[in-house]
Amino acid sequence: MRKMTTIELRNITKQFVTPDKAGTFKAVDDVSLRIEAGKFVTLLGPSGCGKTTILRMIAGFETPTAGEILVDGKRINDLPPDKRDSAMVFQSYALFPHLSVFNNVAFGLELKQMSAALIAEKVNAALQMVGLAGLENRQPNQLSGGQQQRVALARALVMEPSVLLFDEPLSNLDAKLRVHMRREIRHIQRQLGLTSVYVTHDQSEAMSLSDQVIVMNHGVIEQIGEPAEVYQKPASEFVADFIGVANFLDAEVLATEAEKTVVRLLDTPFAVPGRRDDLQPGEQVRLVIRPETVRLGREGAFAATVTYSTYMGPSQEYSIDLGGIRLQVEQPDPVGKERFAENSQVMVSFREESLHIVKKH
Amino acid sequence: MTAFFRRWRFQFLDDLAQMKKIARDPILTSAILLCIVSLFLFVVFPLYKVLQQSFFNPDGAFSLDAYKLLFTSGENFKAFSNTVLLGSVVGLLATFVGFMFAYCYTYLAIRGKKLFNLVAMLPMISPPFAVALSIILLFGSRGFITNTLLGLRDANIYGFKGLILVQTLSFFPIAYLLLVGMLKSIDPAIEDAARDLGASRWQTFRRVTAPLVGPGIANSFLLVFIKSVADFANPMAIGGNFATLATQIYIQSIGNYDVQGGAAVAVLLLDLSMLLFIISKYWVEKKVYVTVTGKASRERMPISDRLVVWPVAGFCYAVAGIVLALYILIPIGSFIKLWGINYSFTLDHYIYAFGVGSKAIFDTTWLSVLATPITGLLGMVIAFLVVRKRFIGKGFINFASLLSIAVPGTVIGVGYILAFNTPPIVLTGTATLLVAAFIVRSLPIGIRAGVASLQQIDPAIDEAAADLGASSRQIFFKITLPLIKTAFFSGLIYTFIRSMTSISAVIFLITAKYNLITIAVLDQVESAKFGVASAFSTILILIVYLAIFITNQVLTRLDPNIKKIELT
Ligand SMILES: Nc1ncnc2c1ncn2[C@@H]1O[C@H](COP(=O)(O)OP(=O)(O)O)[C@@H](O)[C@H]1O
Ligand SMILES: [Mg+2]
């Protein structure tokens, strides 16, 4: 049976005492969001921006200073963690070192006073699902990092929670395993249709896992959107910079129209597609240009000098000087294409549909 | 078997190859030899003498008479069962109190946690009779509570119950310090995980926290047991007719002039301590669960639920208050004319202490001052050798220094009488022997602290120094010692305090030539002169405080950023 659970945070603020105990600061500042049933949502942001604090409030380890947390419309602010129907996968795994793999996974079921036979059945199914069948009798310290990670996942899954919470669960694994595990997590989540909240500071993890990404900074939400949206249409300079690599160029709004916004960049007008009611003609703005959208060639709109060029395998990376402005450029799949040497002249052009306007702050 | 032999042979040849290198370094070689010889002379040889003595009758023939006597003499058997009973009861009580303190300190949102560390530190820097003395002042036949307040005529705190009280209050800090370390090392995320999986606070405690500290609790019980069994001062002061092995050794060998009989009892005490020590070292400590992932993810959120906080914290505050009161009582008692009868102010006890007792004060201080730097340096040298060097005889150094942790002071005392009374080496009655006893009693802790801090330091640092041309001696003085200087200075302070307050070993070695404060206190307690006893104790505490103060002052001069020595 699938449990379909929505989570809602309404104006949640969490204050902590500062480390010097002199005052308080807001780790989470007036955050509101809604997580739809069955969706995989990531909280993404730099270290210290309040992601874990939000997750721990949903789990019940921290109590909000202000605001409400609602699960399926019911307020759960005052429910202790053991009374909540969520299960968390911890960053440090938090396996019980004195219990075997089997007993770690069985822990929560035993507290529910389930029959031994049923527990065994469920535990074995969960271990099967994470690919750990046969390791039931190992102690946690006899497992590799990846295996410990799977036990932590199985221990959460076996509870059949209505919400799965992850706090940077892959950050202690090596790069290859990390990519592998995130596929597996996504697969299992889809299969069970579990509402999931996933905390990470790794943008590629967030992009590859989520239905929705919530980008945070300094305790506030910068943007909520699908992965493609936060990448292509970042709501702020911070989001553009945090997710992937971005060039920022100064520009001026010339006109806002129903279908497009015209800006002046390097004394040339560009029509950026899309309606932008938040901009005024004459306003100074910043243009976000992703490195892989910049075209280099013998022909083009602007002349530039190559200051740096390096072969990366999947792409050729350049740094170019465009009338005193430094631009990062990436040419995908460089094999067979012309490569430009350092100090050589190139022509640069931008595609209007790849330009994105953010407000200047 | 052949595989074992081959491995052993390889190890031996490899060590031998290492030795060739070491032999080219005369200073290193002499350091190693010096350590081996002194450990042999002052630890292994006296213990061997105790064993030997207990197997031979006064005519030098092999005999088990001494052991027969143990079981035929009701006195000795009684002392044995008393000791085990006392150790078990105090082990349980002190562990319970220590656990409550540790839990309170690590888990509860309360104020005044520093108080716990202060209370834990007091027994370490006080004369061994401090608590016993205060308890007698409060509950003795002329006790302030029993006699002055309640008007009881013949209250008797001496004996089993008095000992339990005194030892529990003196030794629970051992349990506290051990368990606090243990509880702190539990990753709070593990307990969060249990809560997250539906465990209530109590279930989390019972099913996760308690099993994780289980081995720590067992270990704390054993360590307190060892301490209680080895304790000499308290049973002498407040034991009354309740004889223990430690006091029995003293009474046999000094009171009855029967060193052989004393040695037989000493072997029994040694066996008991060693057994407990081995269980603790090789069985319980192996069971300690290592934290599975290295780093604790975040700090523990302190519990502020009143149902938990009030009973636990209330208990701890009460105990802490009692301990503090007991210690404050000693300086107070030193200014009171005749406790229980005449509570008027007097300086007589100090006049006596600084008059008749000045020799004891002086001797104790300078002998301790002499022992301190030797122990400090020797401890660091041994730690350096054990952690950083490979040589034949390292196993012996390790073994001998571990051994001296487990050996009760009274056993060392008897051993020294046996070993150094007769040629080839006659040291009885010399300052050398007293200083040696001081050193042997403090050395193991110094070594342990040194080893612990050296293990934190990347050996590549030493290798880099050697690579740049430093000799072993230069590495030790220029690299190792500066890096572990906090451990070194704590070792100094510890040795000084331990020497100033020691009694169990040295009471066997004392002659008219030297006198010690602790022994003076014991004499005064035994003749019920509590005022003078309190004055001596107060002076002792002041000297110790002064030493800590001076060391910290010196440390700050040397390096303003260094962490001050706190004994906890
Ligand atoms: N229990 C706490 N007490 C005080 N400060 C805290 C506590 N938990 C988190 N913080 C602080 O709140 C801020 C946000 O922390 P956290 O949510 O863990 O960040 P993130 O998970 O995004 O890295 C940090 O500055 C952190 O130091
Ligand atoms: Mg975090």
Short mmCIF file of C-alpha atoms in Angstrom, two decimals, chain A residues 249-251 263-271 287 289 293-306 320-325 327 329 340 344-352 355:
data_model
loop_
_atom_site.label_atom_id
_atom_site.label_comp_id
_atom_site.label_asym_id
_atom_site.label_seq_id
_atom_site.Cartn_x
_atom_site.Cartn_y
_atom_site.Cartn_z
CA LEU A 249 27.56 40.27 -17.70
CA ASP A 250 26.17 43.74 -17.02
CA ALA A 251 23.31 44.79 -19.28
CA VAL A 263 18.44 44.16 -23.33
CA ARG A 264 21.58 45.96 -24.39
CA LEU A 265 24.72 43.90 -24.00
CA LEU A 266 28.07 45.21 -25.26
CA ASP A 267 26.21 47.96 -27.11
CA THR A 268 24.18 45.37 -28.97
CA PRO A 269 20.48 44.69 -28.44
CA PHE A 270 19.46 41.13 -27.60
CA ALA A 271 15.90 39.84 -27.42
CA LEU A 287 22.88 38.43 -17.78
CA ILE A 289 25.46 33.00 -19.62
CA THR A 293 26.13 28.13 -24.60
CA VAL A 294 28.83 30.48 -25.81
CA ARG A 295 29.89 29.90 -29.42
CA LEU A 296 33.47 30.42 -30.53
CA GLY A 297 34.52 30.47 -34.18
CA ARG A 298 36.03 32.31 -37.10
CA GLU A 299 32.76 34.16 -37.52
CA GLY A 300 30.73 35.87 -34.80
CA ALA A 301 29.45 39.08 -33.27
CA PHE A 302 32.33 40.08 -31.01
CA ALA A 303 36.11 39.77 -31.16
CA ALA A 304 37.97 38.30 -28.18
CA THR A 305 41.37 36.95 -27.16
CA VAL A 306 41.90 33.43 -25.82
CA ILE A 320 38.57 34.50 -23.09
CA ASP A 321 38.98 38.25 -22.79
CA LEU A 322 36.08 40.12 -24.34
CA GLY A 323 36.93 43.81 -24.24
CA GLY A 324 38.20 43.56 -20.66
CA ILE A 325 35.50 41.11 -19.53
CA LEU A 327 34.36 34.79 -19.92
CA VAL A 329 33.62 29.03 -22.32
CA PHE A 340 41.95 27.80 -30.44
CA SER A 344 44.87 33.69 -30.52
CA GLN A 345 41.91 35.81 -31.68
CA VAL A 346 38.38 34.34 -31.84
CA MET A 347 34.93 35.57 -32.65
CA VAL A 348 32.22 35.10 -30.03
CA SER A 349 28.47 34.85 -30.37
CA PHE A 350 25.58 34.32 -27.95
CA ARG A 351 22.28 32.60 -28.60
CA GLU A 352 19.38 34.70 -27.43
CA LEU A 355 20.51 34.19 -22.16
#
